[in-house]
CSV table of C-alpha atoms and ligand atoms in Angstrom, one decimal:
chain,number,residue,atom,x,y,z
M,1,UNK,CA,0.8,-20.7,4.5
M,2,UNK,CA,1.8,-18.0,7.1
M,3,UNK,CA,-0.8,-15.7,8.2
M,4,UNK,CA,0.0,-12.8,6.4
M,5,UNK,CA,-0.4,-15.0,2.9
M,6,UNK,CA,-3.5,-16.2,4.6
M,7,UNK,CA,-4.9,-12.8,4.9
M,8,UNK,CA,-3.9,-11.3,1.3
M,9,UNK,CA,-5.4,-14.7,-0.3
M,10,UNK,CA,-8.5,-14.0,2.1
M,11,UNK,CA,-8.9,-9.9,0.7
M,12,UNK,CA,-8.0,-11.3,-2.7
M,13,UNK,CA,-10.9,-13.3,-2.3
M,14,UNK,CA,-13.2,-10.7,-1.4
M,15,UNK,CA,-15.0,-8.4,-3.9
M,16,UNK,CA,-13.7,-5.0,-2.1
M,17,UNK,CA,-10.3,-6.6,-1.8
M,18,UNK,CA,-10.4,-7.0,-5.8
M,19,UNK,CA,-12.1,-3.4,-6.0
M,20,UNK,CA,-8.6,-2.1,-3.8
M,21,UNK,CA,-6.3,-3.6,-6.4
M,22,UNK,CA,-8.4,-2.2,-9.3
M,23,UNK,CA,-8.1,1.4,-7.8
M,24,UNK,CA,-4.6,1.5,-6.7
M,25,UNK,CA,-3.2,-0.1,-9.8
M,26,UNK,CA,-5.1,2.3,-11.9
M,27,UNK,CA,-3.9,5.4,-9.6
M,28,UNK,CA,-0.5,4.1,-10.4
M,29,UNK,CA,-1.3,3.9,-14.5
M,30,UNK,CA,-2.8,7.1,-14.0
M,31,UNK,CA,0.6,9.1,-12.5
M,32,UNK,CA,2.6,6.7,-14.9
M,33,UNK,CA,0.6,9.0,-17.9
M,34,UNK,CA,1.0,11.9,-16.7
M,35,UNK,CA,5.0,11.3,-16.4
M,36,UNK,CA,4.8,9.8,-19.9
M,37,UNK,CA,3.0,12.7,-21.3
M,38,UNK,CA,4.9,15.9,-19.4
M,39,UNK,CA,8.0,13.8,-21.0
M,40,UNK,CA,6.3,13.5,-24.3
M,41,UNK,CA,5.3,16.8,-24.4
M,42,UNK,CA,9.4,17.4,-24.5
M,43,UNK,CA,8.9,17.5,-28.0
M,44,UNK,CA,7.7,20.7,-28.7
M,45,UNK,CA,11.2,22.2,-26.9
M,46,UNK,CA,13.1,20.4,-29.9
M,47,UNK,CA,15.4,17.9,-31.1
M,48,UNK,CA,18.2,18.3,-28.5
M,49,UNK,CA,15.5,18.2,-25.2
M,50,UNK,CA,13.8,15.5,-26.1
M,51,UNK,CA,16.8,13.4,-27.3
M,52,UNK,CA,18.4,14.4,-24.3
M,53,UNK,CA,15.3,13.4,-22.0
M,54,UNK,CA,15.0,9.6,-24.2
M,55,UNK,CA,19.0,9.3,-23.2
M,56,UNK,CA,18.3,10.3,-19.3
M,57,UNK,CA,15.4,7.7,-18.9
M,58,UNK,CA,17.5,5.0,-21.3
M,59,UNK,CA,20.8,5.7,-18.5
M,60,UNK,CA,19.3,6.3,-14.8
M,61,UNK,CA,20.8,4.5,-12.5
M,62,UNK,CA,22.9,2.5,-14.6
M,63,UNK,CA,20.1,1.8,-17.1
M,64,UNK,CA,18.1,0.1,-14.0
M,65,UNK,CA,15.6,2.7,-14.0
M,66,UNK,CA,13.8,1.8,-16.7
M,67,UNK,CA,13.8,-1.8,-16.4
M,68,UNK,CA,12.4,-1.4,-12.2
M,69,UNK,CA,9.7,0.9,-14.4
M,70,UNK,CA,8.8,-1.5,-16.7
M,71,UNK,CA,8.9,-4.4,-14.5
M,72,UNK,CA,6.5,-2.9,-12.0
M,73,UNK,CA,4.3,-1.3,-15.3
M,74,UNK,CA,4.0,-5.0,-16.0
M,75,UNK,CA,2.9,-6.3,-12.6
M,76,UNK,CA,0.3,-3.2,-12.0
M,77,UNK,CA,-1.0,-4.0,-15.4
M,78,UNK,CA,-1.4,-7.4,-15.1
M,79,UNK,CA,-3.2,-7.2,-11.8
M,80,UNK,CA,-5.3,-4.7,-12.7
M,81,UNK,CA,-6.7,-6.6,-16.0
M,82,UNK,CA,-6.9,-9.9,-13.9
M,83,UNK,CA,-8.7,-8.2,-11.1
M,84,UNK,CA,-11.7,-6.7,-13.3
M,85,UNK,CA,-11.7,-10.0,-15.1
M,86,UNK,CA,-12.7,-11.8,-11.9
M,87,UNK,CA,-14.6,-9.2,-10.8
M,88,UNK,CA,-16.4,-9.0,-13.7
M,89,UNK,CA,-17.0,-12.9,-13.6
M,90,UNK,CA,-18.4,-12.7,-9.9
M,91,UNK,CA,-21.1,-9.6,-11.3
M,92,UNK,CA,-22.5,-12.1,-13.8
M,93,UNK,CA,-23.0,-14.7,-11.6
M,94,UNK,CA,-24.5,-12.6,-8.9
M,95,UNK,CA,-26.9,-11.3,-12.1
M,96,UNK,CA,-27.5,-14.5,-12.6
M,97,UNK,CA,-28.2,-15.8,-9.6
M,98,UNK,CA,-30.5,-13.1,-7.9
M,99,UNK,CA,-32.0,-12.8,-12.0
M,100,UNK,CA,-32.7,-9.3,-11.0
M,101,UNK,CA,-31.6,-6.4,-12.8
M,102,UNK,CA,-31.1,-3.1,-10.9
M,103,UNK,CA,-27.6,-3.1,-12.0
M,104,UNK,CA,-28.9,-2.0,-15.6
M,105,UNK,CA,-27.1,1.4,-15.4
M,106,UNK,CA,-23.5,0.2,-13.7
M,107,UNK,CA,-23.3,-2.6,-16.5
M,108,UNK,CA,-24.0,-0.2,-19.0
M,109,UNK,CA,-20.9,1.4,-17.5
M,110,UNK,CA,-18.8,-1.7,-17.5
M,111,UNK,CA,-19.4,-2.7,-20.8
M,112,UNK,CA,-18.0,0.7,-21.6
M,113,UNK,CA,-15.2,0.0,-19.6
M,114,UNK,CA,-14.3,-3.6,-21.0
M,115,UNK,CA,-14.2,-2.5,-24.6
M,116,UNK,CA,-12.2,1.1,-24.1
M,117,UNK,CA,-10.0,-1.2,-21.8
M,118,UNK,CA,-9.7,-3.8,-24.2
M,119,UNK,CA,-8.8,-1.3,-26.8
M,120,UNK,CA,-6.2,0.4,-24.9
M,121,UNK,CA,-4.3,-2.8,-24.5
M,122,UNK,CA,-4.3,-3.6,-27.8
M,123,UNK,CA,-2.6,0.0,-28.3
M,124,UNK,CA,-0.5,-0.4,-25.6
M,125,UNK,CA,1.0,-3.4,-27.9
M,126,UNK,CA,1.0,-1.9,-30.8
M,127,UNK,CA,3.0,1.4,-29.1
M,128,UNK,CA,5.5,-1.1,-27.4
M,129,UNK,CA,6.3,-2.4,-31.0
M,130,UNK,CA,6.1,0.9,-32.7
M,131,UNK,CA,8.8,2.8,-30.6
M,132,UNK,CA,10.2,0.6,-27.8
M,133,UNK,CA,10.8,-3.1,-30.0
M,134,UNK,CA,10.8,-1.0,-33.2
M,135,UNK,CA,9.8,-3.8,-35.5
M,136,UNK,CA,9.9,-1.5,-38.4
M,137,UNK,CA,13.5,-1.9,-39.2
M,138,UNK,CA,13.5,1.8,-40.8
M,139,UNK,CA,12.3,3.3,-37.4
M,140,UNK,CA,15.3,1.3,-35.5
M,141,UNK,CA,18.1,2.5,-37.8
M,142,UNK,CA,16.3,6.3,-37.1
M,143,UNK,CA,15.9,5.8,-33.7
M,144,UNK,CA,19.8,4.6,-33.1
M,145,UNK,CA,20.4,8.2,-34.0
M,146,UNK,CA,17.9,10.1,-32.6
M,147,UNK,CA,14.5,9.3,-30.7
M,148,UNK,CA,13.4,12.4,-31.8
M,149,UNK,CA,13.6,12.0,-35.3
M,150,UNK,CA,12.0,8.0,-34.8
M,151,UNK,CA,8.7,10.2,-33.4
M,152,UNK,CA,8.7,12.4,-35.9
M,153,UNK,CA,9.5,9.0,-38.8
M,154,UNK,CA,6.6,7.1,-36.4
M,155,UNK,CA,3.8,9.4,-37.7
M,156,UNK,CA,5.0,11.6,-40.7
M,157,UNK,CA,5.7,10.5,-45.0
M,158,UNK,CA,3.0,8.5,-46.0
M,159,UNK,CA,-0.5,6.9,-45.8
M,160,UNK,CA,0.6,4.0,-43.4
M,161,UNK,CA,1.4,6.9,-41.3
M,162,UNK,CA,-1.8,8.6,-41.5
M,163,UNK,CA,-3.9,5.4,-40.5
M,164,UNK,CA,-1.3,5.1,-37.3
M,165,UNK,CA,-2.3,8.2,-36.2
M,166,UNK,CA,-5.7,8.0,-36.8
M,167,UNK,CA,-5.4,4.0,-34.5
M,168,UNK,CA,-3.6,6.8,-31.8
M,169,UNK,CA,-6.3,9.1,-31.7
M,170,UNK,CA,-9.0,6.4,-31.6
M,171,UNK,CA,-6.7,4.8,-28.4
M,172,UNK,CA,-6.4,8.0,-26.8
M,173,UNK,CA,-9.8,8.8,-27.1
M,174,UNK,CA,-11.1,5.6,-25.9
M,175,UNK,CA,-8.1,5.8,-23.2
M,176,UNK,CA,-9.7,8.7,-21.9
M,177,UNK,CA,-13.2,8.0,-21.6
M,178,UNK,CA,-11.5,4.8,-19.6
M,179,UNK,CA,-9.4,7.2,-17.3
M,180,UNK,CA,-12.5,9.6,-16.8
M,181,UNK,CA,-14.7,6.3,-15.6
M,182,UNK,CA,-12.1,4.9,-13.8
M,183,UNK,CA,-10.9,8.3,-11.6
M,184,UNK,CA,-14.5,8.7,-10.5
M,185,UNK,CA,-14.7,5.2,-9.2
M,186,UNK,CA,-11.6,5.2,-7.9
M,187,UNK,CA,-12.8,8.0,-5.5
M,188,UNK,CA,-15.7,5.7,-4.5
M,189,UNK,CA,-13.5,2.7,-3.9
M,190,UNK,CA,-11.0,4.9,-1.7
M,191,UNK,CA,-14.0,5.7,0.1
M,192,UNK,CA,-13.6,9.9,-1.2
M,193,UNK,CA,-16.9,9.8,-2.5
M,194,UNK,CA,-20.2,11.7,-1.1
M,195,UNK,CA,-23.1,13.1,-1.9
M,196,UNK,CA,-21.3,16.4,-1.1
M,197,UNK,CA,-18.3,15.5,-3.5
M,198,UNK,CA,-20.0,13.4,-6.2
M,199,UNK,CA,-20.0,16.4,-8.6
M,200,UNK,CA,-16.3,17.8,-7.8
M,201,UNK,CA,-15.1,14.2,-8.4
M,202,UNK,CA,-16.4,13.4,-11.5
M,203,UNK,CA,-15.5,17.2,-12.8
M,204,UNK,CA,-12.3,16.4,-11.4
M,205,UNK,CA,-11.9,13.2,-13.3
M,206,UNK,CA,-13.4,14.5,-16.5
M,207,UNK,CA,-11.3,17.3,-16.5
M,208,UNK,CA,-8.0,15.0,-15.9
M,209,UNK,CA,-9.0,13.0,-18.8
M,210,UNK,CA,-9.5,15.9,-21.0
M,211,UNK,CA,-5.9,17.4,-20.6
M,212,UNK,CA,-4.4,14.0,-21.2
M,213,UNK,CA,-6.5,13.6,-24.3
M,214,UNK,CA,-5.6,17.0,-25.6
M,215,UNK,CA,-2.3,16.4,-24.8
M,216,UNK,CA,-1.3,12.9,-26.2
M,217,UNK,CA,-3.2,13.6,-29.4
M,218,UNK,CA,-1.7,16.9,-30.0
M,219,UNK,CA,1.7,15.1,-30.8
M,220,UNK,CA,1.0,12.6,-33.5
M,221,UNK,CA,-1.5,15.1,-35.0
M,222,UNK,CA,1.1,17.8,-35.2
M,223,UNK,CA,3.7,16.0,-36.5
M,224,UNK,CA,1.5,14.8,-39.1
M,225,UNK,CA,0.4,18.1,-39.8
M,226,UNK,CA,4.0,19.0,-40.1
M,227,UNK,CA,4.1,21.8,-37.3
M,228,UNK,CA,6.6,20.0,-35.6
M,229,UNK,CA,9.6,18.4,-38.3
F,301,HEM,C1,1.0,10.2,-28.8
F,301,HEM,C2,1.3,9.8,-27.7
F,301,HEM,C3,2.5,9.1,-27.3
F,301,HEM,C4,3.9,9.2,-27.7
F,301,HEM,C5,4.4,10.2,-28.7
F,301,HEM,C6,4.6,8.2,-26.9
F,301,HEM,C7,6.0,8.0,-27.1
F,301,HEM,C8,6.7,7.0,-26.6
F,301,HEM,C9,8.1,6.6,-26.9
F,301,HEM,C10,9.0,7.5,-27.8
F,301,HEM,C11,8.4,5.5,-26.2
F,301,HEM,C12,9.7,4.7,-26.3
F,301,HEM,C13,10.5,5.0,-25.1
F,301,HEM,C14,11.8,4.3,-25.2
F,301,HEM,O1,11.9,3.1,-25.0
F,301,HEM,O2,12.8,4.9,-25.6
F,301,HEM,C15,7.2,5.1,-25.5
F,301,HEM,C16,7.1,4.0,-24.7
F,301,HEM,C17,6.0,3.6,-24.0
F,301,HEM,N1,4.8,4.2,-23.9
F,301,HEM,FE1,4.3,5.9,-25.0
F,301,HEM,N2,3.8,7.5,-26.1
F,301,HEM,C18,2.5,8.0,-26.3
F,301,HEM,C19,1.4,7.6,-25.6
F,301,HEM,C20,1.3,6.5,-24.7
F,301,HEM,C21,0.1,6.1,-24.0
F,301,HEM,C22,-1.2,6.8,-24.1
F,301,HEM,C23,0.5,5.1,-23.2
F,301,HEM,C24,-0.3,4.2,-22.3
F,301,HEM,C25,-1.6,3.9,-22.5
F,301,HEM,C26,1.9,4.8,-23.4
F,301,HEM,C27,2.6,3.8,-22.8
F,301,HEM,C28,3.9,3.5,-23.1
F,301,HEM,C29,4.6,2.4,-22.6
F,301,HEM,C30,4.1,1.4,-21.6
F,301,HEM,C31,5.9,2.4,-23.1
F,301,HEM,C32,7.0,1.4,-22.9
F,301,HEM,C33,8.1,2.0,-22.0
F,301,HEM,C34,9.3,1.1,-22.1
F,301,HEM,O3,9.3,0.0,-21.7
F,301,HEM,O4,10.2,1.6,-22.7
F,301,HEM,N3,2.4,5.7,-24.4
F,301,HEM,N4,6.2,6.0,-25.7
């Protein structure tokens, strides 16, 4: 083992090291949804912009774009869930230990966090079936012609369709009472939080989650609505 192994197993190890890979993976899931959505949102111009948009992101670089995305989605993912994970384990068994319970309120918190994160990876499975694997054979034959019309398929013509958008809307909204959490103690693990800023950053992170709430549901529900066909 070189030294610099040595050191990353040695911050690994230690709580703030975890804390550190916890914050910065979820910055980077955090600017990956905002992309997602400003591309999402692509919808609304029509047919020819969004198709044109899916065809851009399916062709970058040789079609290596999205493959380097997806590869280092993965990774940031998977860190960040086995992070809190171990994290999670080490609170316990400090609880445990110390049998002492002034951590009442940031448990509360957690708990929170593990089920909304929980439920947003079961989405994120689902969604990666829905439009990227297409399982439903329908939506690939759709899709082959137009990503546009697959969205519009993926949550318009029937009651299967109705309960999909009410799962999104449940995932969004449990997606952003994750992100608004998770901003504000990102803050603190960066070291950005103080008395002074406390408020600003949890407006700040609040108001973040809001607009990608608004704004992810707004698509199933208007397509389902039929404002956008
Ligand atoms: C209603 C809101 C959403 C819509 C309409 C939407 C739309 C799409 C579409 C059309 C694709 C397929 C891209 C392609 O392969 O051509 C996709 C992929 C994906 N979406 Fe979403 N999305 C939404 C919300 C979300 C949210 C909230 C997340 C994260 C929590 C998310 C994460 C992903 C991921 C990880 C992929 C896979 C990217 C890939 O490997 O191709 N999406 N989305």
């Amino acid at each position: 083992m070189n030294a610099l192994t040595r050191s990353a197993a040695a911050y690994w190890n230690s709580s703030i090291g975890k804390k550190l890979v916890v914050a910065v993976t979820g910055l980077a899931m955090v600017l990956f949804l905002a992309g997602h959505l400003t591309g999402n949102l692509l919808i609304y111009a029509g047919k020819e912009a969004f198709d044109e948009y899916a065809e851009f992101l399916h062709t970058a670089g040789h079609g290596a774009l999205i493959w380097v995305a997806r590869f280092g989605l993965i990774v940031v993912l998977v860190l960040h869930v086995w992070a809190t994970i171990l994290l999670t384990r080490e609170n316990r068994a400090a609880r445990n230990k110390y049998e002492f319970n002034a951590t009442i309120q940031a448990s509360k918190s957690s708990r929170i966090m593990i089920w909304s994160g929980l439920t947003v990876l079961a989405f994120i499975v689902f969604h990666i079936l829905h439009f990227t694997v297409r399982t439903n054979s329908h939506l690939a034959e759709i899709a082959k012609e137009s990503p546009y019309e697959m969205v519009i398929a993926g949550f318009s013509g029937g009651f299967l369709q109705v309960l999909v958008v009410l799962f999104y809307v449940i995932a969004m909204t449990l997606l952003c009472s994750h992100i608004s959490h998770g901003v504000a103690s990102m803050f603190q693990t960066l070291g950005f939080r103080s008395k002074k800023s406390a408020s600003l950053i949890k407006r700040v992170s609040l108001g973040y989650a809001v607009v990608i709430w608004a704004g992810f549901v707004s698509i199933p529900v208007a397509i389902l609505l039929g404002f956008v066909n």
